[in-house]
Coordinates of C-alpha atoms and ligand atoms in Angstrom, one line a residue:
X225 CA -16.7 -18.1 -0.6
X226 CA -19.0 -17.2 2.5
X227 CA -22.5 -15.5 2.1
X228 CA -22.1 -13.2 5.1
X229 CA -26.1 -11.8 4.7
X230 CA -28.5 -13.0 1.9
X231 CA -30.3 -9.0 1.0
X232 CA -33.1 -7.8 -0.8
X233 CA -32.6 -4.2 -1.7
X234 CA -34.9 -1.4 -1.1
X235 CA -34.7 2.4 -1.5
X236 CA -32.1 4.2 -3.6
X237 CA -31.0 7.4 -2.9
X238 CA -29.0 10.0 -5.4
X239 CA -27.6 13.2 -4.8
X240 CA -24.7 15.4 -4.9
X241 CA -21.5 16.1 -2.0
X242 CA -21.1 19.7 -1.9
X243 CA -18.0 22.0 -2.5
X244 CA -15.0 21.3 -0.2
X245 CA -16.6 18.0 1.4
X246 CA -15.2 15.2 2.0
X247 CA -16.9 11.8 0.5
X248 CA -16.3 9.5 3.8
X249 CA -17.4 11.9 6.3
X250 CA -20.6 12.7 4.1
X251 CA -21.4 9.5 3.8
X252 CA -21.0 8.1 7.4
X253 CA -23.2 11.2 8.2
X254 CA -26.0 10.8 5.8
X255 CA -26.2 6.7 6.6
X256 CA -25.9 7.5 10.5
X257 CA -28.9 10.0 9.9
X258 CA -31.2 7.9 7.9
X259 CA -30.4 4.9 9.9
X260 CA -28.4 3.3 7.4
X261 CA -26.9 -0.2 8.2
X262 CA -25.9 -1.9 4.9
X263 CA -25.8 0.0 1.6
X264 CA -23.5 -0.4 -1.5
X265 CA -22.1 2.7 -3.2
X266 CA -21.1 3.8 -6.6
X267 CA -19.9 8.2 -7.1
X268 CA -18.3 9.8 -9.9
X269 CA -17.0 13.8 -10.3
X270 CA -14.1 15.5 -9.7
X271 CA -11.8 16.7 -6.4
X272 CA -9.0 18.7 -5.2
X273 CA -7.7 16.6 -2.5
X274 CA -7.4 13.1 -1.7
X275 CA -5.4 10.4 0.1
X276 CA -5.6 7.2 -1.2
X277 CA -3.8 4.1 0.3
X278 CA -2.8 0.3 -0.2
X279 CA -2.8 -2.7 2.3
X280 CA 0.6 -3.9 2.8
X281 CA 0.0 -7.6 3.2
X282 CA 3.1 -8.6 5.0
X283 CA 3.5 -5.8 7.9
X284 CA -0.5 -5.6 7.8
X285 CA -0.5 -1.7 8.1
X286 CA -1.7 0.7 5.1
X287 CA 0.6 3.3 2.9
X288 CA -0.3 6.2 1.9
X289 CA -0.1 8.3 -1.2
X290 CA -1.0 11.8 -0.5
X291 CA -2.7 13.9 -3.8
X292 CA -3.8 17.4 -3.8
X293 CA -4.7 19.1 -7.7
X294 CA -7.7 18.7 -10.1
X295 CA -8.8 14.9 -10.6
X296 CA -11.9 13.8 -11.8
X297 CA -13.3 10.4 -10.2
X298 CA -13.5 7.6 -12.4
X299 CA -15.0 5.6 -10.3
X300 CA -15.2 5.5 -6.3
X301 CA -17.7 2.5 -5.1
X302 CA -18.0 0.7 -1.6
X303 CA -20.1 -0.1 0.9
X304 CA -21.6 0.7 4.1
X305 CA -21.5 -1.6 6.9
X306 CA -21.2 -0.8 11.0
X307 CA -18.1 -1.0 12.8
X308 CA -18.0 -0.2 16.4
X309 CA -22.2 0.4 16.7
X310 CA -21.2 3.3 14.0
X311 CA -21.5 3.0 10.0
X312 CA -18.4 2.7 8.4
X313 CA -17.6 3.7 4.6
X314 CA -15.4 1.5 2.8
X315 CA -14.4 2.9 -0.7
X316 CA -12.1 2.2 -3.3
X317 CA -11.3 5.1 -5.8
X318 CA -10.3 5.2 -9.3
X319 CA -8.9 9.2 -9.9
X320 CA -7.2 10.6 -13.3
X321 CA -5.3 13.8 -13.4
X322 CA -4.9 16.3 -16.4
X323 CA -2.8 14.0 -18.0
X324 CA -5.7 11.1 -18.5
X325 CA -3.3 9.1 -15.8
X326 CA -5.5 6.8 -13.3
X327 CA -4.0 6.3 -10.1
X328 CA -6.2 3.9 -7.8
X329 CA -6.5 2.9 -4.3
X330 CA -8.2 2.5 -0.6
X331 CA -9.9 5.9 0.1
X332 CA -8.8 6.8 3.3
X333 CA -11.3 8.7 5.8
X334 CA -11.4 12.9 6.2
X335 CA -8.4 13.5 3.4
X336 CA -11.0 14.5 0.0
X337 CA -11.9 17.9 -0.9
X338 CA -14.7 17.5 -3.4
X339 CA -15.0 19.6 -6.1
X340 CA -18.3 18.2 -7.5
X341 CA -19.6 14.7 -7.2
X342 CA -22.2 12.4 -7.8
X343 CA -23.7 9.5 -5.8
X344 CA -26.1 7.0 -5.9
X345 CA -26.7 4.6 -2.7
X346 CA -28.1 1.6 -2.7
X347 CA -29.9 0.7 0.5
X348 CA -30.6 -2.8 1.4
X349 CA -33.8 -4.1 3.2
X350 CA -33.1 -5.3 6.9
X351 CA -33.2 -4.0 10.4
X352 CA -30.1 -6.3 11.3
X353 CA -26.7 -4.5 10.6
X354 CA -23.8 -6.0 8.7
X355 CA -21.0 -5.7 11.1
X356 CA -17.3 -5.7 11.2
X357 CA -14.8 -7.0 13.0
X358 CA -10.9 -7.6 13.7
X359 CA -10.0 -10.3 11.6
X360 CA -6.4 -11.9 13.0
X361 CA -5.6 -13.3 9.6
X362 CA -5.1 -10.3 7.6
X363 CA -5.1 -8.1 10.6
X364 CA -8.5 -6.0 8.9
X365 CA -11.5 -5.2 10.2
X366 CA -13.9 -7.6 8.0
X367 CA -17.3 -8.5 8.0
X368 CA -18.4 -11.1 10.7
X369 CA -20.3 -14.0 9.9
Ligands
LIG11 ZN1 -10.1 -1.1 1.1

């Protein structure tokens, strides 16, 4: 284990997604407003749409599982780091459908329709922004030391 930034954390900021939005493109909006570098993320609610995905470890690409009906989120939490001078939302969701199934995965980028939703962000202190990079091992985008 690496510590890749030592943080102290400063404001936190709650609020709600609206109808029909989707949580990634929110998110990377909102941080790229308010100058957002580093941030960890936890949401909960309920959506319409989503695509969640896994990392196929092997042949280092992502699947990915399609869902479209009513789901309320478990539990979607992440972080916010930059990738490419940009901030980047990574997310892993937790979604279970009418039948109290979960189904779990990598939430992939402009596929959620939120139906209501939750959030509370926790910004970290620090001008300095936690930055990714390709990493040839796994053949992700990881954070740089
Ligand atoms: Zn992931």
């Amino acid at each position: 284990m690496k510590v890749v930034k030592h943080l102290k954390p400063s404001d936190v900021y709650m609020g709600r997604l609206e109808y029909g939005q989707d949580i990634i493109d929110s998110l990377e909006n909102f941080c790229a407003e308010n100058e957002v570098k580093i941030a960890w993320v936890q949401m909960i609610g309920a959506l319409r749409k989503a695509t969640i995905s896994y990392y196929d470890q092997e042949k280092h690409c992502y699947f990915n599982k399609k869902l479209e009906g009513e789901y309320e989120i478990v539990s979607c939490s992440g972080n916010i780091s930059v990738k490419e001078n940009a901030p980047m939302a990574h997310l892993h969701i937790v979604l279970s459908d009418t039948e109290y199934n979960c189904i779990a995965g990598h939430l992939m980028p402009g596929s959620t329709e939120i139906f209501a939703c939750e959030f509370v962000l926790h910004r970290f202190e620090g001008e300095e922004a936690l930055v990714r990079g390709q990493d040839d091992q796994t053949g992700l985008s990881l954070w740089l030391y």
